[in-house]
PDB file of C-alpha atoms in Angstrom:
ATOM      1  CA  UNK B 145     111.985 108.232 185.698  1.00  0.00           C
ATOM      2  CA  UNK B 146     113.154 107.359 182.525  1.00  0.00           C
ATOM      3  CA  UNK B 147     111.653 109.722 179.278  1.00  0.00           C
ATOM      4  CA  UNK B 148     111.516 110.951 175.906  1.00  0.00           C
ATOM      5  CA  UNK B 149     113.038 114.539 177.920  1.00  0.00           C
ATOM      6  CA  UNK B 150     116.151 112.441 178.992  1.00  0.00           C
ATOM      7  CA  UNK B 151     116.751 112.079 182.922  1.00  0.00           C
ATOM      8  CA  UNK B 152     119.788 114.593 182.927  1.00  0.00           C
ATOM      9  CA  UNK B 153     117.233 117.650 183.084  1.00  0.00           C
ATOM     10  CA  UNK B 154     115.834 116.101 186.334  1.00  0.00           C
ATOM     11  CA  UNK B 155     118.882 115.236 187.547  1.00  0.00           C
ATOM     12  CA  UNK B 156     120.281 118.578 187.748  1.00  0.00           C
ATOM     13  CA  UNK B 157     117.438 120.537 189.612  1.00  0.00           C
ATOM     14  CA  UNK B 158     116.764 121.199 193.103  1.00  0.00           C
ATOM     15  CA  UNK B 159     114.496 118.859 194.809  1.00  0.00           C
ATOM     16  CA  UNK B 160     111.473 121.630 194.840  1.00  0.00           C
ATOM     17  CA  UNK B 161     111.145 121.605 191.131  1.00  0.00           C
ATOM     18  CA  UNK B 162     111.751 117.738 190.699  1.00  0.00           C
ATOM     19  CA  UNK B 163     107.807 117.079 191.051  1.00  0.00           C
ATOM     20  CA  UNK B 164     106.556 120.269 189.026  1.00  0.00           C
ATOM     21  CA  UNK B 165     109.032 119.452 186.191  1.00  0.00           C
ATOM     22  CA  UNK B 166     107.989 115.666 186.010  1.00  0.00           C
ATOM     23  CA  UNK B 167     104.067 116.564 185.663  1.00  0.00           C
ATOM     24  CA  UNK B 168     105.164 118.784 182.812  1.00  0.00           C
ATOM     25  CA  UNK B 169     107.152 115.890 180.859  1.00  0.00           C
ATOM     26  CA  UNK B 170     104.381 113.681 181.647  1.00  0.00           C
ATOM     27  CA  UNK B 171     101.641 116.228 180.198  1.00  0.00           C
ATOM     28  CA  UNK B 172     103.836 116.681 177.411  1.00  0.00           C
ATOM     29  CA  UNK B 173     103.822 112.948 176.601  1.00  0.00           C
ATOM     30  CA  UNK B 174      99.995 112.408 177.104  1.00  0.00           C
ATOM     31  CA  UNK B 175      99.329 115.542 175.202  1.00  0.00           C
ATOM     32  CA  UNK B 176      98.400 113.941 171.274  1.00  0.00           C
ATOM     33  CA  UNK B 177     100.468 114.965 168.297  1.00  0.00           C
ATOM     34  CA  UNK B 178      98.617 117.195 165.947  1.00  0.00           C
ATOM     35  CA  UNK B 179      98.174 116.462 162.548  1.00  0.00           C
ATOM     36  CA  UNK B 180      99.960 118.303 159.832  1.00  0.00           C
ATOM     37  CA  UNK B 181      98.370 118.810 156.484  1.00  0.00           C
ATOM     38  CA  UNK B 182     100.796 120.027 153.798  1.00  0.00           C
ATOM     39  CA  UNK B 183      99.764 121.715 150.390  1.00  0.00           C
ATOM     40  CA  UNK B 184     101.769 121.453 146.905  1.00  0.00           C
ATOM     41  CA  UNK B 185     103.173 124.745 146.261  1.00  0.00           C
ATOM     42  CA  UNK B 186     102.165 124.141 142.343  1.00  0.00           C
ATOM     43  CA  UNK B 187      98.657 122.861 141.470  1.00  0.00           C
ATOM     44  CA  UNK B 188      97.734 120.100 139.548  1.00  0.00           C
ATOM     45  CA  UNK B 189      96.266 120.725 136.228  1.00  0.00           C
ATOM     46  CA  UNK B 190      93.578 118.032 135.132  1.00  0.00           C
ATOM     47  CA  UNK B 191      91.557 119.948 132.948  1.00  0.00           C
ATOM     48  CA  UNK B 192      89.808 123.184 131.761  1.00  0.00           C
ATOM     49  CA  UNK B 193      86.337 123.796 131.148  1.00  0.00           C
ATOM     50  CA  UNK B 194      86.409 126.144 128.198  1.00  0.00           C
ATOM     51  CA  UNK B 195      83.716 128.791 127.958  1.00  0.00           C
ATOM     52  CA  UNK B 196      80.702 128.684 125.771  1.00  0.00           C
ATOM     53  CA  UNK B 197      81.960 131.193 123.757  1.00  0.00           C
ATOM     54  CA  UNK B 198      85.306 129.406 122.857  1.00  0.00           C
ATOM     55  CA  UNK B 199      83.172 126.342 121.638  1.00  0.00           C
ATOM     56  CA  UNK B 200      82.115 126.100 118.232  1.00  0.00           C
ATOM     57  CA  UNK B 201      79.070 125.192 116.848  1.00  0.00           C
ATOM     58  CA  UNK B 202      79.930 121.874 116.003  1.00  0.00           C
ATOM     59  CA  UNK B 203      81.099 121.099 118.988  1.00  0.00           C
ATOM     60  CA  UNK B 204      78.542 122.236 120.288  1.00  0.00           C
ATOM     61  CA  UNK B 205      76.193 119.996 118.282  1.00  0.00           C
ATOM     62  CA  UNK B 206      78.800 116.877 119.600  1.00  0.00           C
ATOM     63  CA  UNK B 207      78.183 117.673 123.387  1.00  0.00           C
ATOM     64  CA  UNK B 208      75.131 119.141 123.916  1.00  0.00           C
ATOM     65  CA  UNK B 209      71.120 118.169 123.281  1.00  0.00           C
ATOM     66  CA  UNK B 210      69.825 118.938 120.161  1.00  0.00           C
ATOM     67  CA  UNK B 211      66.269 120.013 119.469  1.00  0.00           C
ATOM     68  CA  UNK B 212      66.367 116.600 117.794  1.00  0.00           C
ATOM     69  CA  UNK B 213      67.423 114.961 120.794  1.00  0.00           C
ATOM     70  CA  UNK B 214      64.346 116.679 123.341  1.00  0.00           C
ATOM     71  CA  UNK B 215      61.754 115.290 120.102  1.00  0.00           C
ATOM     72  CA  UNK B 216      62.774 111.946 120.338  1.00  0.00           C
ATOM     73  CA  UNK B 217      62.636 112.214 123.815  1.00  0.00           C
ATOM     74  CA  UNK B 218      59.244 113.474 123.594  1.00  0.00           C
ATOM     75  CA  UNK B 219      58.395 110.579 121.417  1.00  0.00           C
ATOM     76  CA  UNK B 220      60.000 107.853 123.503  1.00  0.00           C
ATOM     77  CA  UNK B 221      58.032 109.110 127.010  1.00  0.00           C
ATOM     78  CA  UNK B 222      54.232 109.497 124.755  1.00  0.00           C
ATOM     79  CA  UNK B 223      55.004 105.677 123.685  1.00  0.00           C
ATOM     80  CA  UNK B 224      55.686 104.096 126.938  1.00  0.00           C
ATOM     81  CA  UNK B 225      52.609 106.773 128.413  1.00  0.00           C
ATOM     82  CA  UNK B 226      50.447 105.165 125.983  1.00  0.00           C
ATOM     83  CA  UNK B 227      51.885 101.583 126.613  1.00  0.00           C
ATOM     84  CA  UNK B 228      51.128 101.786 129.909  1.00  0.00           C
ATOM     85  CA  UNK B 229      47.416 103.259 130.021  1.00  0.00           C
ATOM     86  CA  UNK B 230      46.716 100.712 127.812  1.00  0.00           C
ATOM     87  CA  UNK B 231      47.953  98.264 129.761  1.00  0.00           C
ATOM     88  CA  UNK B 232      47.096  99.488 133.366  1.00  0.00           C
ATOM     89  CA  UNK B 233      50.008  99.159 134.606  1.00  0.00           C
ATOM     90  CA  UNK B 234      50.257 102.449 136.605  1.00  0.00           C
ATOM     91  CA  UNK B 235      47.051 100.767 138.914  1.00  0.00           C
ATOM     92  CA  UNK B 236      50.022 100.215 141.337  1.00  0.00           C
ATOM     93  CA  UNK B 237      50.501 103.942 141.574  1.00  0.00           C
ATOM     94  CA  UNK B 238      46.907 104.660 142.427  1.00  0.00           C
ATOM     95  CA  UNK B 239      47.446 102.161 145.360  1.00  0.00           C
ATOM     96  CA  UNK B 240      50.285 103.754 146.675  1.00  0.00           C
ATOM     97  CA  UNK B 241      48.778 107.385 146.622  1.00  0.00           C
ATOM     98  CA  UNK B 242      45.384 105.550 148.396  1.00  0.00           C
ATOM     99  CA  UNK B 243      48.048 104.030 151.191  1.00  0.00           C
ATOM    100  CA  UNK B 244      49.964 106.968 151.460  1.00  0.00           C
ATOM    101  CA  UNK B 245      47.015 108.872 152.238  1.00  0.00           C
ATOM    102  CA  UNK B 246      45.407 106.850 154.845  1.00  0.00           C
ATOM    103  CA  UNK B 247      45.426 107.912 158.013  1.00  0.00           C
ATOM    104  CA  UNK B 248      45.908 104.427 159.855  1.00  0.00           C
ATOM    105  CA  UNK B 249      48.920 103.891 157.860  1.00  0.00           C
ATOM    106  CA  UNK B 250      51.066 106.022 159.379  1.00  0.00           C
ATOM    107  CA  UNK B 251      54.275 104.236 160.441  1.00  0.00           C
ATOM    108  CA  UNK B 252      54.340 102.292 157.337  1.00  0.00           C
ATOM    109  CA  UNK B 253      55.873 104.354 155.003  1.00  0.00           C
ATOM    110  CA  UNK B 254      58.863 101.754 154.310  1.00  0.00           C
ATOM    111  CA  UNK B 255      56.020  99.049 153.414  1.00  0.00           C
ATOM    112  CA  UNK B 256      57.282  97.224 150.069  1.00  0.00           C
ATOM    113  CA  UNK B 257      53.521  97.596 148.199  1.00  0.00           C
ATOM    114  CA  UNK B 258      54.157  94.169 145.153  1.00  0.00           C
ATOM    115  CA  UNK B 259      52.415  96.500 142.594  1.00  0.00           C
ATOM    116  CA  UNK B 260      55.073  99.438 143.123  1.00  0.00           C
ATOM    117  CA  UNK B 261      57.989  96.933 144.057  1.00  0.00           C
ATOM    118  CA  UNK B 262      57.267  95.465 139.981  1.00  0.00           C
ATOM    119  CA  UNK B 263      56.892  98.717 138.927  1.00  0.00           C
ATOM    120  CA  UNK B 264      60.444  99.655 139.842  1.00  0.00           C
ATOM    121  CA  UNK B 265      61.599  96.544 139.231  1.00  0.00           C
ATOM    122  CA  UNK B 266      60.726  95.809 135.634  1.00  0.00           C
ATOM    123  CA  UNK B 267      60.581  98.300 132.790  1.00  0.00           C
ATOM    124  CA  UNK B 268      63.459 100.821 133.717  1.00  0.00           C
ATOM    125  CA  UNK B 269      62.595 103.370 131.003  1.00  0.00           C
ATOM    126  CA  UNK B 270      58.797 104.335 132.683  1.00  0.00           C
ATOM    127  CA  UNK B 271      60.736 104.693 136.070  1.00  0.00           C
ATOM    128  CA  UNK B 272      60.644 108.629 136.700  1.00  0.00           C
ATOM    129  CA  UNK B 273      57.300 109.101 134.425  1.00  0.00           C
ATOM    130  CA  UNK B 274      55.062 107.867 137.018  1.00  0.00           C
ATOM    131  CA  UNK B 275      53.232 111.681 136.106  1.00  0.00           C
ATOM    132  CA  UNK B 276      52.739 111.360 132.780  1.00  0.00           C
ATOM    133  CA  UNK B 277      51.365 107.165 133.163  1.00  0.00           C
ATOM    134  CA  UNK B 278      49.069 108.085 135.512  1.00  0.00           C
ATOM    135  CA  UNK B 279      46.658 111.231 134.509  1.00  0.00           C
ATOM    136  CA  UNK B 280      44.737 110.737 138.550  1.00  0.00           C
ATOM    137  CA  UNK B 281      48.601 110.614 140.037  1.00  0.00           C
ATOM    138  CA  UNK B 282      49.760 113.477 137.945  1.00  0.00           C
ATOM    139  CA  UNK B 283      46.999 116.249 139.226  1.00  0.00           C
ATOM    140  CA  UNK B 284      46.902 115.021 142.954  1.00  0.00           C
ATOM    141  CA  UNK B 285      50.679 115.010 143.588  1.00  0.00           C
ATOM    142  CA  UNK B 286      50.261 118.891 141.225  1.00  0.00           C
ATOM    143  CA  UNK B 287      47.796 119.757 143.789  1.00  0.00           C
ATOM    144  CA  UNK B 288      49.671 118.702 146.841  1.00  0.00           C
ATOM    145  CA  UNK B 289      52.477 120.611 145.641  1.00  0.00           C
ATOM    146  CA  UNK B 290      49.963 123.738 144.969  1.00  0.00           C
ATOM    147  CA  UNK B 291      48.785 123.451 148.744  1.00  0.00           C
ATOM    148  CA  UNK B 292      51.940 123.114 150.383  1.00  0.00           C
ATOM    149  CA  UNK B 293      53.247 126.063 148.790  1.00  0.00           C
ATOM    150  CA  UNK B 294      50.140 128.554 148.850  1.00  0.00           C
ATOM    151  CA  UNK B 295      50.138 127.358 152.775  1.00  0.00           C
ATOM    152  CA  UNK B 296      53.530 128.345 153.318  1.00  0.00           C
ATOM    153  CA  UNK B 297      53.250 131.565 151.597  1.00  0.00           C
ATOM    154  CA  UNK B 298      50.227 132.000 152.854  1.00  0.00           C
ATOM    155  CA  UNK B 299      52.060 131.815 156.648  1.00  0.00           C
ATOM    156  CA  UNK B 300      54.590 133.840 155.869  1.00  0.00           C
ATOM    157  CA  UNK B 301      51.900 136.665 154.546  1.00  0.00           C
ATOM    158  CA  UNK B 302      49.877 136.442 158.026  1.00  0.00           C
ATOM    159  CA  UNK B 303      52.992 136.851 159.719  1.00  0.00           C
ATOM    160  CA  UNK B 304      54.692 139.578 157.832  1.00  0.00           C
ATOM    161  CA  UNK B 305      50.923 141.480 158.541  1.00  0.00           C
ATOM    162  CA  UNK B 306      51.182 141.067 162.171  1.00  0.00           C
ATOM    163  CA  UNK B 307      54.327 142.873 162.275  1.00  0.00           C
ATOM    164  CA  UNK B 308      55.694 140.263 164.868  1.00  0.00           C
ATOM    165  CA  UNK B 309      58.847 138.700 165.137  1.00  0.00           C
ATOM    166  CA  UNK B 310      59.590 135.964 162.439  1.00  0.00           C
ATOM    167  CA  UNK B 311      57.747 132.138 163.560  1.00  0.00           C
ATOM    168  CA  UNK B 312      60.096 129.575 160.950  1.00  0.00           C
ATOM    169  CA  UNK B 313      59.386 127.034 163.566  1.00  0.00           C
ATOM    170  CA  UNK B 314      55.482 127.275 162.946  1.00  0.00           C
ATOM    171  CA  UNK B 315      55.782 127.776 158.818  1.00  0.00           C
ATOM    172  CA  UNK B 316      57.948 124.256 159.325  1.00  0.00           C
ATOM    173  CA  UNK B 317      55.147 122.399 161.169  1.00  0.00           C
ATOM    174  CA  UNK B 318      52.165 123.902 158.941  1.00  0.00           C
ATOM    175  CA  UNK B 319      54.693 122.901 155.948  1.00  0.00           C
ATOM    176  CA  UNK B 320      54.566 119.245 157.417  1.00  0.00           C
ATOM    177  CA  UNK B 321      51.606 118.832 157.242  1.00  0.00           C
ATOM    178  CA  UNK B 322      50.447 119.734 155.079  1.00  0.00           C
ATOM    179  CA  UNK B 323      53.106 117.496 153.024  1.00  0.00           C
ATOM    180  CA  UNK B 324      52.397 114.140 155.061  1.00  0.00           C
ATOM    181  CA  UNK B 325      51.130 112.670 151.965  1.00  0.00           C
ATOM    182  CA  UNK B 326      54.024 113.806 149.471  1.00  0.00           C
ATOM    183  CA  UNK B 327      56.746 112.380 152.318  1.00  0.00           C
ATOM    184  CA  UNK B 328      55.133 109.330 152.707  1.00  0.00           C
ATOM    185  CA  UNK B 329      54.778 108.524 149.254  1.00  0.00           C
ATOM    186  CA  UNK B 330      58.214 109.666 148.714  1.00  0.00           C
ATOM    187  CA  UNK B 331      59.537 106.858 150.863  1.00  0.00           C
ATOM    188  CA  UNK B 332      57.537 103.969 149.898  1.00  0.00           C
ATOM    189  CA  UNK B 333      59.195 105.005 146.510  1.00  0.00           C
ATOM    190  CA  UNK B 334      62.602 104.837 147.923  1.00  0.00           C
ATOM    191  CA  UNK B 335      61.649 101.726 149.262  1.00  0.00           C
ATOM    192  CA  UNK B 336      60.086  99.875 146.234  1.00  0.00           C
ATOM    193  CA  UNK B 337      63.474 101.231 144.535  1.00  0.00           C
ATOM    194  CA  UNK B 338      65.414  99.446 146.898  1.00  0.00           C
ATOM    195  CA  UNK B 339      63.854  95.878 146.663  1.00  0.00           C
ATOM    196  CA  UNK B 340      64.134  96.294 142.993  1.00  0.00           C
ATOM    197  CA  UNK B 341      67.824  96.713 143.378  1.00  0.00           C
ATOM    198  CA  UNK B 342      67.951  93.774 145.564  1.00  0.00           C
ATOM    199  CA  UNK B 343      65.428  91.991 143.599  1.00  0.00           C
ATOM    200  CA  UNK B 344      67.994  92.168 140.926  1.00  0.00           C
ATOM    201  CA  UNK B 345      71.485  91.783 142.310  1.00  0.00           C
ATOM    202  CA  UNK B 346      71.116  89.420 145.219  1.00  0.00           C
TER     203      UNK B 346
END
């Protein structure tokens, strides 16, 4: 048969090794090519981060925050905390804690609630301080954090006092758990965030 080998190999061998030596040609050809990756022998240079002590101080002053900088922060988060007390918009977050923390609404994590959906949708700059616009928000989502990690710790202390061989798989259940509330949450966010982006550029 006619090959990439040529038909002259075939040709000139006995009969016996005619069938062995076509199965090997025809491996050989079904067999894929391996990719090659080549490297450059010489690098490519884009740039050097210089260390902090080669930077001088007004340089310093150009690239990095200033303690001027985290005050105005400061200033700019207290106004839009105030502004929104005062104006009860962070209601919506209440609502979504009270939903993510019923029971019976398990399943509907990805529900779009309208207060959170306008609450990621309008006002960019309180986006992220949902802790400091809602004082009930801020100290149950401290607490859940609290609880999940004393219960964790408090696992891996039981075990460590048994003296018996390591359980991960049962600190990773207790963990979830015991943060059913925190993931839930956590994706109703994700989910309000992305109707605001679609609420915006569709």
């Amino acid at each position: 048969p006619e090959n990439n080998m040529g038909t002259e190999v075939i040709h000139h061998i006995n009969r016996a090794g005619t069938h062995h030596l076509v199965q090997q040609v025809h491996r050989q050809q079904e067999r894929p090519r391996r990719k090659r990756v080549r490297f450059e022998r010489a690098p490519h240079t884009i740039g050097i981060v210089p260390s902090s002590t080669e930077i001088s101080q007004d340089e310093k002053s150009i690239l990095w925050w200033r303690a001027e900088d985290y005050r105005k922060f400061n200033d700019c988060v207290f106004s839009i905390r105030k502004e929104v007390r005062r104006l009860k918009y962070a209601v919506c977050l209440d609502q979504a804690l009270d939903f993510a923390s019923t029971t019976r609404n398990e399943g509907r994590e990805l529900t779009v609630l309208p207060g959170l959906e306008q609450w990621c949708t309008f006002g960019h700059s309180r986006r992220g301080l949902e802790k400091w616009a809602s004082l009930s928000f801020a100290v149950s989502r401290s607490l859940q954090k609290s609880t999940a990690i004393a219960e964790v710790l408090g696992e891996q202390a039981r075990q460590r006092s048994q003296r018996s061989e390591p359980q991960p798989e049962l600190i990773r259940k207790k963990y979830q758990n015991i943060s059913k509330i925190s993931s839930r949450l956590a994706l109703m966010m994700g989910a309000a965030d992305e109707a605001a982006v679609l609420n915006s550029y569709i």
